[in-house]
PDB file of C-alpha atoms in Angstrom:
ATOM      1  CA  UNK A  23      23.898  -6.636 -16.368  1.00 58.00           C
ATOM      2  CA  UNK A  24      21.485  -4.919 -14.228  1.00 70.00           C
ATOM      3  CA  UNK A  25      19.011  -4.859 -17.279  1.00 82.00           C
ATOM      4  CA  UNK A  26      19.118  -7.945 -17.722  1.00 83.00           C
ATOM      5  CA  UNK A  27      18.375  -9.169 -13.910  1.00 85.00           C
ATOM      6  CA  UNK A  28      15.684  -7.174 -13.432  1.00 87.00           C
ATOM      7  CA  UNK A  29      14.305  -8.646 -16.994  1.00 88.00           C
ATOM      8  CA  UNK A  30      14.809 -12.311 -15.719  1.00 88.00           C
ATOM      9  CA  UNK A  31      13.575 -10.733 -12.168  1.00 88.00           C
ATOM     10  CA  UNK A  32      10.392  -9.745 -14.048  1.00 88.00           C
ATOM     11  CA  UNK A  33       9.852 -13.071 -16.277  1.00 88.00           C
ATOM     12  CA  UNK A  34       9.769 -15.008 -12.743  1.00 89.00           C
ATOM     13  CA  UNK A  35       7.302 -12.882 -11.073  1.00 89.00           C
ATOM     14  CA  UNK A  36       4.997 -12.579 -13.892  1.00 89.00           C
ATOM     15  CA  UNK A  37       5.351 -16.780 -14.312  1.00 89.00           C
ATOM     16  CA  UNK A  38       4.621 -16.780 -10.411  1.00 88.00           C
ATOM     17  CA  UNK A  39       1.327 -14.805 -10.879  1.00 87.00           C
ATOM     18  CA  UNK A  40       0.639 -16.154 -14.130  1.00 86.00           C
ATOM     19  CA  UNK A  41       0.613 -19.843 -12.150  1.00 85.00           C
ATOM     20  CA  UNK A  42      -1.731 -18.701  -9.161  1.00 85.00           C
ATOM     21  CA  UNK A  43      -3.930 -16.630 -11.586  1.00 84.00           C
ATOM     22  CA  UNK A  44      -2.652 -13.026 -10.807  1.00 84.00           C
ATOM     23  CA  UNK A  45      -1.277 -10.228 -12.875  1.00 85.00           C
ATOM     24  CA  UNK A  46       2.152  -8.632 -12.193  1.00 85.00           C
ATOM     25  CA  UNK A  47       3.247  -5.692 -13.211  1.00 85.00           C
ATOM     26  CA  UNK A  48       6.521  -3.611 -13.201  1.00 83.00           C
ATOM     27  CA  UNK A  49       6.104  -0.131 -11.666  1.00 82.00           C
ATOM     28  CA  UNK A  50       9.187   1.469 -11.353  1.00 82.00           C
ATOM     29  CA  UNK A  51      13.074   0.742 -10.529  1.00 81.00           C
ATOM     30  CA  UNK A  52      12.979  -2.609  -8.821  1.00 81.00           C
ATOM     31  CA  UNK A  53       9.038  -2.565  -7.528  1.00 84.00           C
ATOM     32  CA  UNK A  54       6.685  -4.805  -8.928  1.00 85.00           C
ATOM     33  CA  UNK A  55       2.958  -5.487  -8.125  1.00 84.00           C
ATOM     34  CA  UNK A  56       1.186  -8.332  -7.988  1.00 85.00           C
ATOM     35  CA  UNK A  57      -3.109  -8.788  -7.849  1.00 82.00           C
ATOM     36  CA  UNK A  58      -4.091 -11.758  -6.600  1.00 81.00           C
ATOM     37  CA  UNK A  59      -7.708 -12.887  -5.777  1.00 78.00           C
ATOM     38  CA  UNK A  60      -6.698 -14.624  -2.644  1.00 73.00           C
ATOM     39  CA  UNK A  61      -7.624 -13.720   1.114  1.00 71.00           C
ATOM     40  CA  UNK A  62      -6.407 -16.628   2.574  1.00 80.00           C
ATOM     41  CA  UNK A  63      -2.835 -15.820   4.600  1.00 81.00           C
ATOM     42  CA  UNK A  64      -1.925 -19.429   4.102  1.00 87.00           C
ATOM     43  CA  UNK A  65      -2.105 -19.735   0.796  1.00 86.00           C
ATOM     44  CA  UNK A  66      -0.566 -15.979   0.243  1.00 86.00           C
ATOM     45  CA  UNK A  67       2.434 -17.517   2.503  1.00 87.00           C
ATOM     46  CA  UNK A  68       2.470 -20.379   0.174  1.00 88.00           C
ATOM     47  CA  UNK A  69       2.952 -18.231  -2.924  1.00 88.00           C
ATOM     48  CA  UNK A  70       5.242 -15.484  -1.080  1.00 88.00           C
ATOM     49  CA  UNK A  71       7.760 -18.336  -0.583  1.00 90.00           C
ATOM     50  CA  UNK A  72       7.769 -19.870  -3.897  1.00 90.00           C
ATOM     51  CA  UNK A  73       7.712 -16.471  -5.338  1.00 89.00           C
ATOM     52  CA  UNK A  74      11.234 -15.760  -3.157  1.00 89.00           C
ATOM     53  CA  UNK A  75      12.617 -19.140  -3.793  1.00 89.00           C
ATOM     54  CA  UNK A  76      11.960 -18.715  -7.851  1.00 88.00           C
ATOM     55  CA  UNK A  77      14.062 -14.967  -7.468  1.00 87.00           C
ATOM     56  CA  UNK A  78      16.478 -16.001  -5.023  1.00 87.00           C
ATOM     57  CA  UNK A  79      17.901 -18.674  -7.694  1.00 89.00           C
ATOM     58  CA  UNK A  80      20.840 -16.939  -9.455  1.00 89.00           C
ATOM     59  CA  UNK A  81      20.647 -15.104 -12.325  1.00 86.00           C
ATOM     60  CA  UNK A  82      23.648 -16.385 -14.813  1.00 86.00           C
ATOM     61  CA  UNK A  83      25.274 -13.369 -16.919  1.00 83.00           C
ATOM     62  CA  UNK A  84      28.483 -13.289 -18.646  1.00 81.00           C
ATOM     63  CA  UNK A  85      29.795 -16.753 -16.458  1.00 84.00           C
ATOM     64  CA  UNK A  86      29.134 -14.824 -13.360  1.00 84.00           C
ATOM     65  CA  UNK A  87      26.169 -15.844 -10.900  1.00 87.00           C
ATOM     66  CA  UNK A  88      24.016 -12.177  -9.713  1.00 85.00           C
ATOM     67  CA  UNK A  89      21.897 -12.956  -6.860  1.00 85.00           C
ATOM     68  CA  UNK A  90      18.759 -11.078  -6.310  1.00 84.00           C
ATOM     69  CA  UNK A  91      16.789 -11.240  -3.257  1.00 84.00           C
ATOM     70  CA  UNK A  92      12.607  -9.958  -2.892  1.00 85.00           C
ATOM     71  CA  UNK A  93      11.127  -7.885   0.303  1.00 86.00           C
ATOM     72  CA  UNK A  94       7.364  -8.330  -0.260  1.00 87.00           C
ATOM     73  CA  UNK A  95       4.322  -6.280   1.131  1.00 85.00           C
ATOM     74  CA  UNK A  96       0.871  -7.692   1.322  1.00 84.00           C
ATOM     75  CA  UNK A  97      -2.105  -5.368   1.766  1.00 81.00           C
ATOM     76  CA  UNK A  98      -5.562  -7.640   1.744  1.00 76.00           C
ATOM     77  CA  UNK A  99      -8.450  -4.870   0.873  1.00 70.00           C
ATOM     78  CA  UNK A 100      -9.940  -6.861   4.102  1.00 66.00           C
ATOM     79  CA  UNK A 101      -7.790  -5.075   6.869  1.00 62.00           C
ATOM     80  CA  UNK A 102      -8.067  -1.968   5.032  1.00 67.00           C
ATOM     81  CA  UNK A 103     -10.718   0.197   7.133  1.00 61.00           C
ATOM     82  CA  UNK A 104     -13.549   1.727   6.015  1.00 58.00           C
ATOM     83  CA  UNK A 105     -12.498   4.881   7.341  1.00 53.00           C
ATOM     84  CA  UNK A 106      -9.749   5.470   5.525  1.00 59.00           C
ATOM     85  CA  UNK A 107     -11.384   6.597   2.154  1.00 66.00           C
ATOM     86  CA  UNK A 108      -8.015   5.247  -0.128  1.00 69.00           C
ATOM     87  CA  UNK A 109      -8.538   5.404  -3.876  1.00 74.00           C
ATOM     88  CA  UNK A 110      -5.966   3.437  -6.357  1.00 73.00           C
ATOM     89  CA  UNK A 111      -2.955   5.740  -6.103  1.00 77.00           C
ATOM     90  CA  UNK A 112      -3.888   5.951  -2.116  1.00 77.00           C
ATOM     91  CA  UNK A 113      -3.580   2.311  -2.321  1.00 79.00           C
ATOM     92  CA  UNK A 114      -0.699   2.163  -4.018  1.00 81.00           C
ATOM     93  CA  UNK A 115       1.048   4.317  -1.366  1.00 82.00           C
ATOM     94  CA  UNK A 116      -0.204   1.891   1.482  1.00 83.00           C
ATOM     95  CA  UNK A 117       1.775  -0.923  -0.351  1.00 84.00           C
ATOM     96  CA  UNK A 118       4.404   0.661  -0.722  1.00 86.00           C
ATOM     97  CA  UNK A 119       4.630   1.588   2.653  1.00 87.00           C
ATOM     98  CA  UNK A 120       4.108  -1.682   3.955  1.00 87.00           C
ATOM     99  CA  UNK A 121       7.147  -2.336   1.345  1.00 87.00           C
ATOM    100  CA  UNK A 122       9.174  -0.070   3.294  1.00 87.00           C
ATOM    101  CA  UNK A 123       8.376  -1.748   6.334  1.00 88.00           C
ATOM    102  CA  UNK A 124       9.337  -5.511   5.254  1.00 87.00           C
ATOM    103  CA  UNK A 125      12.642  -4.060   3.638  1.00 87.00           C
ATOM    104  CA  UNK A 126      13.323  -2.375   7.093  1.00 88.00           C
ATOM    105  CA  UNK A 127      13.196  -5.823   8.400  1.00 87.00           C
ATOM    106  CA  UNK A 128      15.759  -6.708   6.385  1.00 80.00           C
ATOM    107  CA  UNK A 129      16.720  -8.406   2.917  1.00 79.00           C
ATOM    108  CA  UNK A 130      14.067 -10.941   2.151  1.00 79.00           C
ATOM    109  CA  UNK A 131      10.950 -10.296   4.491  1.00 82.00           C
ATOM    110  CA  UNK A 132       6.986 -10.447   3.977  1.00 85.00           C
ATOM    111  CA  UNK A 133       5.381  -7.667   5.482  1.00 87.00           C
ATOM    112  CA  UNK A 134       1.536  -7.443   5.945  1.00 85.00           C
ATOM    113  CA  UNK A 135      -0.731  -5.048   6.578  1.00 84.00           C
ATOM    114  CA  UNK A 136      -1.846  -4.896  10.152  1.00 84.00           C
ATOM    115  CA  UNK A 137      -3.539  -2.204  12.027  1.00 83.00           C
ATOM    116  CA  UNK A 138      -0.427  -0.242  13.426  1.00 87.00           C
ATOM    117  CA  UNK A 139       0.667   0.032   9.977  1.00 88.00           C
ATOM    118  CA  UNK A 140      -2.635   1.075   8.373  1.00 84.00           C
ATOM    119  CA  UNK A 141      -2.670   3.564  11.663  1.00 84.00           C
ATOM    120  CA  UNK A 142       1.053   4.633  11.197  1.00 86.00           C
ATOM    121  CA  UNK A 143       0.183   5.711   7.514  1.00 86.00           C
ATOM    122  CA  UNK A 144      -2.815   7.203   8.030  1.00 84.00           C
ATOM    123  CA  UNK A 145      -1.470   9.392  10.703  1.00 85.00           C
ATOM    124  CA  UNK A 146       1.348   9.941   7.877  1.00 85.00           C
ATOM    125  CA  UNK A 147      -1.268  11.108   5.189  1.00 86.00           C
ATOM    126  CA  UNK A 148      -2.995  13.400   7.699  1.00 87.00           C
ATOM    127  CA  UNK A 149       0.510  14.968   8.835  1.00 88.00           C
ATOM    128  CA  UNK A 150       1.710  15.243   5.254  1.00 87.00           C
ATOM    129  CA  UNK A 151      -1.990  16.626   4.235  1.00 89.00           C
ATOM    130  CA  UNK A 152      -1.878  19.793   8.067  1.00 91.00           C
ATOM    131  CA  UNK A 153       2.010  20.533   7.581  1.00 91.00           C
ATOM    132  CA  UNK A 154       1.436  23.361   5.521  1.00 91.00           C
ATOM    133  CA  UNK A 155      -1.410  24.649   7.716  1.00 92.00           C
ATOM    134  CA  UNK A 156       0.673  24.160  10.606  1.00 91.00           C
ATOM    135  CA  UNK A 157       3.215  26.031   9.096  1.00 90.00           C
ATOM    136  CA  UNK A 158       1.107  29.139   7.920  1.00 90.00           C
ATOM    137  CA  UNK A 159      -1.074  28.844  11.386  1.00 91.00           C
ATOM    138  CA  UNK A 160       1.809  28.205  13.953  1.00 89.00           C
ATOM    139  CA  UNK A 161       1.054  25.359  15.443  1.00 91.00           C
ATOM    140  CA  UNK A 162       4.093  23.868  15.100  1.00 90.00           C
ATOM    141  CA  UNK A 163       6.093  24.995  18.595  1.00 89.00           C
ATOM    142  CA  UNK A 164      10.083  25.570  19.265  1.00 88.00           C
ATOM    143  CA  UNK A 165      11.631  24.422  22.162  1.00 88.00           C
ATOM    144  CA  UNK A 166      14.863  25.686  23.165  1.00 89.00           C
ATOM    145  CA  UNK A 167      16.663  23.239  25.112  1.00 90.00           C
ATOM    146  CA  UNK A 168      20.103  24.777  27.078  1.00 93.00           C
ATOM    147  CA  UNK A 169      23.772  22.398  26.313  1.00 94.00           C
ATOM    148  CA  UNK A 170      25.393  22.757  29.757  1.00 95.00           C
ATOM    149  CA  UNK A 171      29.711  22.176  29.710  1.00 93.00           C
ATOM    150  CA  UNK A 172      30.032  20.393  32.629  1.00 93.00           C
ATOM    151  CA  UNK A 173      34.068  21.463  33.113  1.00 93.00           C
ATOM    152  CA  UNK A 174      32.595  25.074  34.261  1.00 94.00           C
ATOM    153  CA  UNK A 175      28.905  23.708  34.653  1.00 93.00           C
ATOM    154  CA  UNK A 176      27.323  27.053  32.704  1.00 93.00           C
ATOM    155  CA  UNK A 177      25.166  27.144  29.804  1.00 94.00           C
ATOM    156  CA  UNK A 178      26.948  27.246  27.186  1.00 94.00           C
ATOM    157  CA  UNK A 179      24.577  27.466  24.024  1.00 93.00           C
ATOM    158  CA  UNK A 180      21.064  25.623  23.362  1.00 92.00           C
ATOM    159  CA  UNK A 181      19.397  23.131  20.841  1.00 89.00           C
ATOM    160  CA  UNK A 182      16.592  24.169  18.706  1.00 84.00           C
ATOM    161  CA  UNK A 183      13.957  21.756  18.628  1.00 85.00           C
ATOM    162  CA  UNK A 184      10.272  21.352  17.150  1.00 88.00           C
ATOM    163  CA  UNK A 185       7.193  20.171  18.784  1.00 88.00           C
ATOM    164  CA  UNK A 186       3.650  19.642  16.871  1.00 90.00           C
ATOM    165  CA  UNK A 187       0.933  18.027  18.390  1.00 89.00           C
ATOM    166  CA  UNK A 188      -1.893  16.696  15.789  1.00 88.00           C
ATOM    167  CA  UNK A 189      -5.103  15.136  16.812  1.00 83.00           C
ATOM    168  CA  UNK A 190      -3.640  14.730  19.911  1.00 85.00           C
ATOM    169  CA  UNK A 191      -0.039  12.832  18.896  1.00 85.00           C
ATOM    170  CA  UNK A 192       3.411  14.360  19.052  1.00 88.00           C
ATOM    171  CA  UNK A 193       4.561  14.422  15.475  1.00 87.00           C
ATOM    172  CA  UNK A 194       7.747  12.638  15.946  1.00 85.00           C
ATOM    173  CA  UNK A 195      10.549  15.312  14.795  1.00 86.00           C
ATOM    174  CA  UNK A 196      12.485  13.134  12.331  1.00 86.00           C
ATOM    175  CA  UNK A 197       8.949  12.336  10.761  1.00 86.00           C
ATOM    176  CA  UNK A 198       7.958  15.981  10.330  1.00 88.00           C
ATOM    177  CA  UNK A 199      11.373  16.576   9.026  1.00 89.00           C
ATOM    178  CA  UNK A 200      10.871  13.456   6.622  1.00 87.00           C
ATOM    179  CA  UNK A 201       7.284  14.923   5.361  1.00 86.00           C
ATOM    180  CA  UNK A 202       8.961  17.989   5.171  1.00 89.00           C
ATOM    181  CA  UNK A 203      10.918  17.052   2.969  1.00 90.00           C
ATOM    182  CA  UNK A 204       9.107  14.642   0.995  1.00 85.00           C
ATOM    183  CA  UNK A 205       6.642  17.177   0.140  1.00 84.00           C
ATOM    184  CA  UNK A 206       9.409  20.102  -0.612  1.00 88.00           C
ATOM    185  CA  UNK A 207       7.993  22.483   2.419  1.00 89.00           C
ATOM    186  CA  UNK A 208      11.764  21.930   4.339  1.00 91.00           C
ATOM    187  CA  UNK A 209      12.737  25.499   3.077  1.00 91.00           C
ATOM    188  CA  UNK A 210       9.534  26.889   5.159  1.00 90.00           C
ATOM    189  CA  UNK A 211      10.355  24.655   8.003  1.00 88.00           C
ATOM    190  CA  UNK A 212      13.631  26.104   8.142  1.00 88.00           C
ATOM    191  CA  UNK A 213      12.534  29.594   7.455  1.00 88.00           C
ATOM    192  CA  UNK A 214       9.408  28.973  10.219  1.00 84.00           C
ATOM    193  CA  UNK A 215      12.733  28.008  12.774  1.00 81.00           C
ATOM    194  CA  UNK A 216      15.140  30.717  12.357  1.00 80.00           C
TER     195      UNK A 216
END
């Protein structure tokens, strides 16, 4: 059944764009992409909500009614800044990060670009682009911080953290972690740690 929601999923997005003169296309999983030619927020509003009214209607399989519910990203190449340099795949990225950010808003949201976003992925890209610099060069600092037991108020052990300032921001930990990860260097963190 889950073929055959994403199929009817995919017939009304591509009718959507085919309507306001854009072309969708299915990228992977669940993610689609739409172009559209518009820069007006109004009328982008106007087809985000028909778009999540036409995929919010039940899909009918087998007697049974599957809902399906849209999280939508909208990156205008006007608040994209010069200075970021993105070519298509960069692009790509960006909207899918913005994706991230309406489905962290929960089931059904329109998230646009803005310029805390465009800033928050940027300063992404350039920590995903110095971690293995950092890594090689030591920048990347460990704190020890001491766990106190209160019943006999002594130390009684401490907490390994990591610090890395770049371009002067703190690299939130759970982001470096995430990068880490994300670009398979979590083995040297670890190693870089112990």
């Amino acid at each position: 059944s889950g073929d055959v929601v994403l199929k009817e999923t995919a017939y009304r997005i591509a009718s959507c764009a085919n309507d306001v003169r854009g072309f969708a296309a299915h990228l992977s999983g669940d993610d689609f992409a739409i172009l559209l030619a518009y820069n007006s927020e109004t009328r982008l509003n106007e087809i985000c909500s028909r778009l999540t009214a036409e995929c919010s209607q039940p899909v009918i399989r087998a007697g049974h009614a599957l809902s399906v519910s849209v999280s939508i990203a909208i990156v205008l190449s006007r608040y994209i800044s010069a200075s970021a340099g993105m070519n298509n795949e960069q692009l790509m990225l960006l909207a899918d990060f913005v994706l991230a950010s309406a489905r962290a808003r929960g089931t059904g949201k329109v998230a646009y670009l803005d310029e805390e976003l465009e800033s928050s992925f940027v300063f992404r890209r350039s920590v995903s682009s110095c971690l293995p610099a950092a890594l090689e060069n030591q920048w990347i600092q460990l704190y020890f911080q001491p766990q106190i037991d209160i019943a006999i108020d002594a130390v009684c052990g401490f907490e390994a953290s990591i610090r890395w300032e770049l371009e002067g921001t703190l690299v939130p930990t759970s982001q470096l972690f995430e990068l880490a990860e994300e670009s398979g260097l979590i083995s040297k963190v670890h190693q870089y740690v112990l």
